[in-house]
């Protein structure tokens, strides 16, 4: 009995201490602001990479030295729960001052939860004063012109970003030398297959079970999409009636429903065969494995390669007990007798845009200070420091990447990628559910394509109908944004920037409505067929 009472008291004491610490952490910013004149800005993000958090910590220290009256807190939330956590914060009315936008947060309707910063993006960033970008509009200091931070529905800019990424293969150089006797990584898919065969021979001779690629659901998706898009380049050109490269997924799907292509098309046949060959390179159970399982397999030398985005470079390179090299995913060449006929050329990485912008929440108690911190974060010198510490590609122009980041620079030479199955939910679910059918020798490309053919019409129809509904909703959303611009534009006829914004919003509304009508018309035409 006494032992039970002691345990209960200890539990109660721990509960009180925990509650007290939590209460103090919540109350401390208010106390400092009220009694010491110190303003606390909080910002949340899902970038758990060690380099990113170190970079933020260092930059926060610099900013607080420059502004002793301000404290900045970063809140790192795992990506798996970021949407749920962020939505709860927004609905509760007490979110951080700045939140990283993405992973489904706000369901794409940013206008409800975030403050547009459109009025500031055409002015120079004051933290670039004295440098080469001193007179450059803030928007134009970004490689993508801040396109990744703009909502095309409302033509409003919501925040600014320090993040962009390319996909690369990380290679265990020690294993590569053991298996091949050379440190040179293959540049073509034919060489990739040869490396797979060399590893199989090595495993047989040494009684080992090393996989070529540490596979996971995410890495398989990246690898398969990259390779599949090489086989749909020509069909994409043939179907691209609007001459808009690359061909948008919805037009790819509409063409399927119209009967312009099917699973017997050579691009589909060869694409499925290419993915089947790629699946033989992955570690067992890749279709169910999570990213941390693949990471562990790689660092333990149970796999030679790993496929990831450039932003994960810090964790991979620093956490591996061996030399790691970085390479593009080897692609087939146009003279390849099997896979070359469907290609136009090597795929260029021209669609690199920023993502995951930090946006100012509408419930922020410190919107002006948050805007100032956002400008500081995305100034040229601070971005240079962020890129160096985090090993992230710089998003601001005029910054030479660190030497170790140069393999991640996008390859601008080449041809547009072909259309792939992505972006839209029901089709993606169908593709993911049948990915295991690519794993030879248990299954085959024919089984995979047959499974897709059985489910694609219904999945595509559901997704396209959802797109039409969302665009009609977007038109109503844009009306509120237009209304917010129309009144001040009428009162300020000489404000060219404001009138340009209003014209852009009206154009966006027309485009959205026209796209909705066009897609609906195509669906009705497909139904009659």
Coordinates of C-alpha atoms in Angstrom, one line a residue:
X1 CA 0.0 0.0 0.0
X2 CA 2.8 2.4 0.9
X3 CA 4.6 1.6 -2.3
X4 CA 1.5 2.4 -4.3
X5 CA 1.1 5.7 -2.5
X6 CA 4.7 6.7 -3.2
X7 CA 4.3 5.9 -6.9
X8 CA 1.1 7.9 -7.0
X9 CA 2.8 10.9 -5.3
X10 CA 5.7 10.7 -7.7
X11 CA 3.4 10.5 -10.7
X12 CA 1.4 13.5 -9.4
X13 CA 4.7 15.5 -8.8
X14 CA 5.9 14.8 -12.3
X15 CA 2.5 15.8 -13.7
X16 CA 2.6 19.1 -11.8
X17 CA 6.2 19.8 -12.9
X18 CA 5.3 19.0 -16.5
X19 CA 2.2 21.2 -16.4
X20 CA 4.3 24.0 -14.8
X21 CA 7.0 23.9 -17.5
X22 CA 4.3 23.9 -20.2
X23 CA 2.5 26.8 -18.6
X24 CA 5.7 28.8 -18.3
X25 CA 6.7 28.1 -21.9
X26 CA 3.3 29.4 -23.0
X27 CA 3.4 32.4 -20.6
X28 CA 7.0 33.4 -21.0
X29 CA 6.6 35.3 -24.3
X30 CA 3.7 37.3 -22.9
X31 CA 5.6 38.0 -19.7
X32 CA 8.7 39.2 -21.6
X33 CA 6.6 41.4 -23.9
X34 CA 4.6 42.9 -21.1
X35 CA 7.4 43.5 -18.6
X36 CA 10.6 43.7 -20.7
X37 CA 9.4 45.0 -24.1
X38 CA 10.6 41.9 -25.9
X39 CA 8.5 40.6 -28.8
X40 CA 8.5 36.9 -29.5
X41 CA 8.0 35.6 -33.1
X42 CA 7.2 32.0 -33.6
X43 CA 7.5 30.1 -36.8
X44 CA 6.8 26.5 -37.6
X45 CA 8.2 24.2 -40.3
X46 CA 8.4 20.5 -41.2
X47 CA 12.1 20.5 -42.3
X48 CA 13.6 18.2 -39.7
X49 CA 16.9 17.8 -41.6
X50 CA 19.7 18.6 -39.1
X51 CA 21.4 21.1 -41.4
X52 CA 18.2 23.1 -41.8
X53 CA 17.6 23.4 -38.0
X54 CA 21.3 24.4 -37.5
X55 CA 21.0 27.0 -40.2
X56 CA 17.8 28.5 -38.7
X57 CA 19.4 28.5 -35.2
X58 CA 22.4 30.4 -36.5
X59 CA 20.4 32.9 -38.5
X60 CA 18.0 33.5 -35.6
X61 CA 21.0 34.4 -33.4
X62 CA 22.2 36.9 -36.0
X63 CA 18.7 38.4 -36.2
X64 CA 18.3 38.7 -32.5
X65 CA 21.7 40.5 -32.3
X66 CA 20.5 42.9 -34.9
X67 CA 17.1 43.3 -33.1
X68 CA 17.6 42.9 -29.4
X69 CA 14.0 43.7 -28.7
X70 CA 12.9 40.6 -30.6
X71 CA 13.1 36.8 -29.9
X72 CA 12.5 34.2 -32.5
X73 CA 11.4 30.6 -31.8
X74 CA 11.4 27.8 -34.5
X75 CA 9.0 25.0 -34.1
X76 CA 10.0 21.9 -36.0
X77 CA 7.0 19.5 -36.6
X78 CA 7.4 16.1 -38.3
X79 CA 5.9 16.1 -41.8
X80 CA 3.6 13.1 -41.0
X81 CA 1.6 15.2 -38.6
X82 CA 2.2 18.7 -39.9
X83 CA -1.1 19.1 -41.7
X84 CA -3.1 17.9 -38.6
X85 CA -1.0 20.0 -36.2
X86 CA -1.1 23.1 -38.4
X87 CA -4.8 22.9 -39.1
X88 CA -5.5 22.6 -35.4
X89 CA -3.4 25.7 -34.7
X90 CA -5.2 27.7 -37.4
X91 CA -8.7 26.6 -36.4
X92 CA -7.8 27.3 -32.7
X93 CA -6.9 30.9 -33.5
X94 CA -3.5 30.8 -31.9
X95 CA -1.1 29.6 -34.6
X96 CA 2.6 30.6 -34.9
X97 CA 3.2 34.0 -36.5
X98 CA 4.8 32.3 -39.5
X99 CA 3.9 28.8 -40.8
X100 CA 5.5 26.8 -43.6
X101 CA 2.7 26.4 -46.2
X102 CA 2.4 23.0 -47.8
X103 CA 1.6 19.3 -47.1
X104 CA -2.1 20.0 -47.5
X105 CA -2.2 22.9 -45.0
X106 CA -5.2 25.1 -45.5
X107 CA -6.5 22.8 -48.3
X108 CA -5.0 25.2 -50.8
X109 CA -7.2 28.1 -49.8
X110 CA -4.5 30.3 -48.4
X111 CA -6.5 33.5 -48.5
X112 CA -8.5 32.3 -45.4
X113 CA -5.5 31.6 -43.2
X114 CA -2.6 33.7 -44.4
X115 CA -2.0 37.4 -45.1
X116 CA -1.0 38.2 -48.7
X117 CA 2.3 40.0 -49.0
X118 CA 1.6 41.0 -52.7
X119 CA 1.9 44.7 -51.8
X120 CA 5.5 44.3 -50.8
X121 CA 7.0 41.9 -53.4
X122 CA 7.6 44.6 -56.0
X123 CA 9.6 46.7 -53.6
X124 CA 13.3 46.1 -52.9
X125 CA 14.2 44.0 -49.8
X126 CA 15.6 46.4 -47.3
X127 CA 18.1 43.8 -46.1
X128 CA 19.7 43.7 -49.5
X129 CA 20.7 47.4 -49.2
X130 CA 24.3 48.1 -50.1
X131 CA 24.6 44.9 -52.2
X132 CA 24.1 44.0 -55.8
X133 CA 20.3 43.4 -55.3
X134 CA 19.8 46.7 -53.5
X135 CA 17.4 48.1 -56.1
X136 CA 15.9 44.7 -57.3
X137 CA 12.3 44.1 -56.5
X138 CA 12.0 41.4 -53.8
X139 CA 10.1 39.1 -56.1
X140 CA 12.9 39.2 -58.7
X141 CA 15.6 38.3 -56.3
X142 CA 14.3 34.7 -56.4
X143 CA 15.4 32.2 -59.1
X144 CA 11.7 31.4 -59.9
X145 CA 10.5 35.0 -59.5
X146 CA 8.7 33.9 -56.3
X147 CA 6.4 31.8 -58.4
X148 CA 6.4 29.0 -55.8
X149 CA 5.0 31.4 -53.2
X150 CA 2.1 32.7 -55.4
X151 CA -1.4 31.3 -55.3
X152 CA -2.5 31.1 -59.0
X153 CA -6.2 31.2 -57.9
X154 CA -6.0 34.6 -56.4
X155 CA -2.7 35.9 -58.0
X156 CA -1.6 36.8 -54.4
X157 CA 1.8 36.1 -52.9
X158 CA 1.7 34.2 -49.6
X159 CA 5.1 34.3 -48.0
X160 CA 8.6 33.5 -49.2
X161 CA 10.7 30.4 -49.3
X162 CA 14.3 29.3 -48.8
X163 CA 13.7 25.8 -50.2
X164 CA 14.1 24.2 -53.6
X165 CA 15.2 20.6 -54.4
X166 CA 16.5 18.3 -57.1
X167 CA 16.3 14.5 -57.0
X168 CA 19.6 12.6 -56.8
X169 CA 21.2 9.2 -56.1
X170 CA 23.5 9.0 -53.1
X171 CA 26.2 6.3 -53.6
X172 CA 28.3 4.4 -51.0
X173 CA 31.7 4.8 -52.7
X174 CA 33.3 2.0 -50.6
X175 CA 30.7 -0.5 -51.8
X176 CA 31.0 0.7 -55.4
X177 CA 34.8 0.2 -55.4
X178 CA 34.4 -3.3 -53.8
X179 CA 31.8 -4.4 -56.3
X180 CA 33.2 -2.9 -59.5
X181 CA 36.9 -2.2 -58.7
X182 CA 36.3 1.3 -59.8
X183 CA 34.8 4.5 -58.3
X184 CA 33.0 5.7 -61.5
X185 CA 29.3 5.7 -61.2
X186 CA 27.3 4.8 -64.4
X187 CA 25.8 7.7 -66.4
X188 CA 23.3 5.7 -68.5
X189 CA 20.5 3.2 -67.7
X190 CA 22.4 0.5 -69.5
X191 CA 25.3 1.1 -67.2
X192 CA 22.9 1.1 -64.3
X193 CA 21.7 -2.4 -65.3
X194 CA 25.3 -3.6 -65.6
X195 CA 26.0 -2.3 -62.0
X196 CA 23.0 -4.3 -60.8
X197 CA 24.4 -7.5 -62.5
X198 CA 27.8 -6.9 -61.0
X199 CA 26.3 -6.6 -57.5
X200 CA 24.4 -9.8 -58.0
X201 CA 27.7 -11.6 -58.9
X202 CA 29.4 -10.0 -55.9
X203 CA 26.6 -11.3 -53.6
X204 CA 26.9 -14.8 -55.0
X205 CA 30.7 -14.9 -54.6
X206 CA 30.8 -13.4 -51.1
X207 CA 27.5 -14.9 -49.8
X208 CA 26.1 -11.4 -49.0
X209 CA 22.6 -9.8 -49.5
X210 CA 23.4 -6.3 -50.5
X211 CA 20.7 -4.4 -52.5
X212 CA 21.5 -2.0 -55.2
X213 CA 19.0 0.7 -54.0
X214 CA 17.7 1.1 -50.4
X215 CA 14.0 1.2 -51.4
X216 CA 11.0 2.9 -49.8
X217 CA 7.6 4.0 -50.9
X218 CA 8.9 7.5 -51.4
X219 CA 12.2 6.7 -53.2
X220 CA 10.4 4.2 -55.5
X221 CA 7.9 6.9 -56.4
X222 CA 10.7 9.3 -57.3
X223 CA 12.7 6.8 -59.3
X224 CA 9.7 5.4 -61.2
X225 CA 8.3 8.8 -62.1
X226 CA 11.7 9.9 -63.3
X227 CA 12.2 6.9 -65.5
X228 CA 8.6 6.6 -66.7
X229 CA 8.6 10.2 -68.0
X230 CA 11.4 9.3 -70.4
X231 CA 9.1 6.8 -72.2
X232 CA 6.2 9.2 -72.5
X233 CA 8.0 12.1 -74.2
X234 CA 6.7 11.4 -77.7
X235 CA 3.2 10.6 -76.7
X236 CA 3.2 13.8 -74.7
X237 CA 4.2 15.8 -77.8
X238 CA 1.5 14.1 -79.9
X239 CA -1.3 14.8 -77.4
X240 CA -0.1 18.3 -76.5
X241 CA -2.7 20.3 -78.5
X242 CA -2.1 23.5 -76.5
X243 CA 1.6 23.3 -77.0
X244 CA 2.1 23.7 -73.2
X245 CA 5.1 21.7 -72.1
X246 CA 5.2 19.5 -70.2
X247 CA 1.7 18.1 -70.9
X248 CA -0.6 18.7 -67.9
X249 CA -1.9 15.6 -66.1
X250 CA -5.5 16.4 -66.6
X251 CA -5.1 16.7 -70.4
X252 CA -3.3 13.4 -70.4
X253 CA -6.2 11.8 -68.6
X254 CA -8.8 13.5 -70.8
X255 CA -7.0 12.1 -73.9
X256 CA -7.2 8.7 -72.4
X257 CA -11.0 9.0 -71.8
X258 CA -11.3 10.3 -75.4
X259 CA -9.6 7.1 -76.6
X260 CA -6.6 8.9 -78.0
X261 CA -4.3 6.4 -76.3
X262 CA -4.5 3.2 -74.2
X263 CA -2.3 0.7 -72.4
X264 CA -1.3 -0.8 -75.7
X265 CA 0.5 2.3 -76.7
X266 CA 4.3 1.7 -77.0
X267 CA 5.0 4.4 -74.4
X268 CA 3.0 2.5 -71.8
X269 CA 4.4 -0.9 -72.8
X270 CA 8.0 0.3 -72.7
X271 CA 7.4 2.4 -69.6
X272 CA 6.1 -0.5 -67.7
X273 CA 9.0 -2.7 -68.8
X274 CA 11.4 0.0 -67.7
X275 CA 9.8 0.2 -64.3
X276 CA 9.9 -3.6 -63.9
X277 CA 13.7 -3.5 -64.5
X278 CA 14.0 -0.7 -62.0
X279 CA 12.1 -2.7 -59.4
X280 CA 14.7 -5.4 -59.6
X281 CA 17.2 -2.8 -58.3
X282 CA 15.2 -2.1 -55.1
X283 CA 15.6 -3.7 -51.7
X284 CA 13.0 -6.4 -50.8
X285 CA 9.7 -5.0 -49.5
X286 CA 10.3 -1.5 -50.9
X287 CA 6.6 -0.9 -51.7
X288 CA 5.8 -1.0 -47.9
X289 CA 9.1 0.4 -46.5
X290 CA 9.2 3.9 -44.9
X291 CA 12.0 6.4 -45.6
X292 CA 13.7 5.9 -42.2
X293 CA 14.0 2.1 -42.9
X294 CA 15.7 2.8 -46.3
X295 CA 18.0 5.3 -44.6
X296 CA 19.0 2.8 -42.0
X297 CA 19.6 0.1 -44.7
X298 CA 21.9 2.5 -46.6
X299 CA 24.0 3.7 -43.6
X300 CA 24.5 0.1 -42.5
X301 CA 25.9 -0.8 -46.0
X302 CA 23.0 -3.2 -46.7
X303 CA 22.4 -1.2 -49.9
X304 CA 24.8 0.7 -52.2
X305 CA 22.5 3.5 -53.3
X306 CA 19.7 5.7 -52.0
X307 CA 17.3 8.0 -54.0
X308 CA 16.3 11.3 -52.3
X309 CA 15.9 15.0 -52.7
X310 CA 18.9 17.3 -52.3
X311 CA 17.5 18.7 -49.1
X312 CA 18.2 15.4 -47.3
X313 CA 21.9 15.6 -48.3
X314 CA 23.1 16.8 -44.9
X315 CA 21.6 13.9 -42.9
X316 CA 22.7 11.3 -45.5
X317 CA 26.3 12.6 -45.9
X318 CA 27.0 13.4 -42.3
X319 CA 25.2 10.3 -40.9
X320 CA 27.0 7.7 -43.2
X321 CA 30.3 6.1 -42.0
X322 CA 31.6 6.0 -45.5
X323 CA 32.3 8.3 -48.4
X324 CA 29.0 9.4 -50.2
X325 CA 29.0 10.6 -53.8
X326 CA 26.0 12.3 -55.5
X327 CA 24.7 11.6 -59.0
X328 CA 21.7 12.2 -61.3
X329 CA 19.4 9.2 -61.9
X330 CA 20.8 7.4 -65.0
X331 CA 18.4 7.6 -67.9
X332 CA 18.1 5.6 -71.1
X333 CA 19.8 7.1 -74.1
X334 CA 18.0 7.8 -77.4
X335 CA 20.1 5.2 -79.2
X336 CA 19.1 2.5 -76.7
X337 CA 17.3 -0.1 -79.0
X338 CA 14.7 -0.9 -76.3
X339 CA 13.9 2.4 -74.6
X340 CA 15.3 5.0 -77.0
X341 CA 12.4 4.9 -79.6
X342 CA 9.9 6.6 -77.2
X343 CA 12.4 9.4 -76.2
X344 CA 13.1 12.8 -77.5
X345 CA 16.2 13.3 -75.4
X346 CA 17.6 13.4 -71.9
X347 CA 15.2 15.1 -69.5
X348 CA 16.0 18.7 -68.5
X349 CA 15.4 19.9 -64.9
X350 CA 13.8 23.2 -65.9
X351 CA 10.8 23.1 -63.5
X352 CA 12.8 23.9 -60.4
X353 CA 10.7 26.2 -58.2
X354 CA 10.7 27.2 -54.6
X355 CA 8.3 25.4 -52.2
X356 CA 7.2 25.4 -48.6
X357 CA 7.0 29.2 -48.2
X358 CA 6.8 30.7 -44.7
X359 CA 3.5 32.6 -44.6
X360 CA 2.2 35.2 -42.1
X361 CA -0.9 33.8 -40.4
X362 CA -4.0 36.0 -40.2
X363 CA -4.1 35.5 -36.4
X364 CA -0.4 36.6 -35.9
X365 CA 0.0 39.2 -33.1
X366 CA 3.1 40.5 -34.7
X367 CA 2.5 40.7 -38.5
X368 CA 5.0 43.6 -39.1
X369 CA 7.8 42.0 -37.2
X370 CA 7.1 38.7 -39.0
X371 CA 7.3 40.4 -42.4
X372 CA 10.6 42.0 -41.3
X373 CA 12.0 38.6 -40.3
X374 CA 10.8 37.0 -43.5
X375 CA 12.6 39.7 -45.5
X376 CA 15.7 39.1 -43.4
X377 CA 15.6 35.3 -44.0
X378 CA 15.4 35.8 -47.8
X379 CA 18.0 38.5 -48.2
X380 CA 21.0 37.5 -50.3
X381 CA 23.6 37.3 -47.6
X382 CA 21.4 35.4 -45.2
X383 CA 20.3 32.9 -48.0
X384 CA 24.0 32.4 -48.7
X385 CA 24.6 31.5 -45.1
X386 CA 21.5 29.3 -45.0
X387 CA 22.6 27.4 -48.1
X388 CA 26.1 26.8 -46.8
X389 CA 25.0 25.4 -43.4
X390 CA 21.9 23.5 -44.5
X391 CA 23.4 22.3 -47.8
X392 CA 20.3 23.5 -49.6
X393 CA 20.3 24.9 -53.1
X394 CA 20.1 28.7 -52.8
X395 CA 16.8 30.2 -53.9
X396 CA 18.1 33.8 -54.2
X397 CA 20.0 34.8 -57.4
X398 CA 23.7 35.7 -57.4
X399 CA 24.8 33.0 -54.9
X400 CA 27.4 30.4 -55.9
X401 CA 26.5 27.1 -54.2
X402 CA 29.1 25.5 -52.0
X403 CA 31.3 23.0 -53.8
X404 CA 29.6 20.0 -52.2
X405 CA 26.2 21.3 -53.5
X406 CA 27.2 21.6 -57.1
X407 CA 26.2 18.0 -58.0
X408 CA 22.6 19.0 -57.0
X409 CA 22.4 21.9 -59.4
X410 CA 19.6 21.4 -62.0
X411 CA 20.6 20.2 -65.5
X412 CA 19.0 22.7 -67.8
X413 CA 20.0 21.0 -71.0
X414 CA 17.6 18.5 -72.5
X415 CA 14.0 17.9 -73.4
X416 CA 10.8 18.3 -71.4
X417 CA 9.7 15.2 -69.4
X418 CA 6.7 13.2 -70.6
X419 CA 3.4 13.0 -68.7
X420 CA 3.1 10.7 -65.8
X421 CA 0.5 9.5 -63.3
X422 CA 0.6 11.9 -60.5
X423 CA -0.9 14.9 -58.7
X424 CA -4.5 13.7 -58.6
X425 CA -5.7 11.5 -55.8
X426 CA -7.7 8.6 -57.2
X427 CA -5.3 7.8 -60.0
X428 CA -2.3 8.0 -57.6
X429 CA -4.0 5.6 -55.2
X430 CA -4.6 3.2 -58.1
X431 CA -1.0 3.4 -59.2
X432 CA 0.4 3.0 -55.7
X433 CA -1.9 0.0 -54.9
X434 CA -0.7 -1.9 -58.0
X435 CA 3.0 -1.0 -57.8
X436 CA 3.8 -4.4 -56.4
X437 CA 2.8 -5.9 -59.8
X438 CA 6.1 -4.5 -61.2
X439 CA 8.2 -6.7 -59.0
X440 CA 9.5 -9.5 -61.2
X441 CA 9.5 -12.5 -61.3
X442 CA 6.4 -12.6 -59.1
X443 CA 4.5 -10.3 -61.5
X444 CA 4.9 -8.7 -64.9
X445 CA 4.5 -5.4 -66.8
X446 CA 1.4 -7.0 -68.5
X447 CA -0.3 -7.6 -65.2
X448 CA 0.5 -4.1 -64.0
X449 CA -0.9 -2.5 -67.2
X450 CA -4.0 -4.7 -67.0
X451 CA -4.7 -3.6 -63.4
X452 CA -4.3 0.0 -64.4
X453 CA -6.6 -0.4 -67.4
X454 CA -9.3 -1.9 -65.3
X455 CA -9.4 1.0 -62.8
X456 CA -8.2 4.0 -64.7
X457 CA -11.5 5.2 -66.4
X458 CA -13.3 5.4 -63.1
X459 CA -10.3 6.9 -61.2
X460 CA -9.7 9.5 -63.9
X461 CA -13.3 10.5 -64.2
X462 CA -13.6 10.9 -60.4
X463 CA -10.4 13.1 -60.3
X464 CA -11.4 15.2 -63.2
X465 CA -14.9 15.9 -61.8
X466 CA -13.2 16.9 -58.6
X467 CA -11.0 19.3 -60.5
X468 CA -14.0 20.9 -62.1
X469 CA -15.7 21.3 -58.7
X470 CA -12.6 22.8 -57.1
X471 CA -12.2 25.3 -59.9
X472 CA -15.8 26.5 -59.6
X473 CA -15.0 26.9 -55.8
X474 CA -11.8 28.8 -56.7
X475 CA -13.7 31.2 -58.9
X476 CA -15.8 32.2 -55.8
X477 CA -12.6 32.5 -53.8
X478 CA -11.0 34.7 -56.3
X479 CA -14.0 37.0 -56.2
X480 CA -13.2 38.0 -52.6
X481 CA -9.6 38.7 -53.5
X482 CA -10.7 40.8 -56.6
X483 CA -13.1 42.7 -54.4
X484 CA -10.3 43.5 -52.0
X485 CA -8.3 45.0 -54.9
X486 CA -11.1 46.7 -56.9
X487 CA -12.1 49.3 -54.4
X488 CA -8.5 50.7 -53.7
X489 CA -7.8 50.5 -57.4
X490 CA -10.8 52.7 -58.2
X491 CA -9.7 55.2 -55.6
X492 CA -6.1 55.2 -56.9
X493 CA -6.3 55.4 -60.7
X494 CA -2.5 56.3 -61.0
X495 CA -1.3 53.3 -58.9
X496 CA 0.0 51.1 -61.8
X497 CA 1.1 48.3 -59.5
X498 CA -2.4 48.0 -57.9
X499 CA -4.1 48.0 -61.3
X500 CA -1.6 45.4 -62.6
X501 CA -2.5 43.2 -59.7
X502 CA -6.2 43.6 -60.3
X503 CA -5.7 42.8 -64.0
X504 CA -3.8 39.7 -63.1
X505 CA -6.5 38.6 -60.7
X506 CA -9.2 39.1 -63.3
X507 CA -7.1 37.2 -65.8
X508 CA -6.6 34.4 -63.3
X509 CA -10.4 34.2 -62.6
X510 CA -11.1 34.0 -66.4
X511 CA -8.4 31.3 -66.8
X512 CA -9.8 29.2 -63.9
X513 CA -13.4 29.5 -65.2
X514 CA -12.4 28.7 -68.8
X515 CA -10.4 25.7 -67.6
X516 CA -13.4 24.4 -65.6
X517 CA -15.7 24.8 -68.6
X518 CA -13.2 23.2 -71.0
X519 CA -12.6 20.2 -68.8
X520 CA -16.3 19.7 -68.2
X521 CA -16.9 20.0 -72.0
X522 CA -14.3 17.3 -72.7
X523 CA -15.8 15.0 -70.1
X524 CA -19.2 15.4 -71.6
X525 CA -17.7 14.6 -75.0
X526 CA -16.0 11.5 -73.6
X527 CA -19.2 10.3 -72.1
X528 CA -21.0 10.5 -75.5
X529 CA -18.2 8.3 -76.9

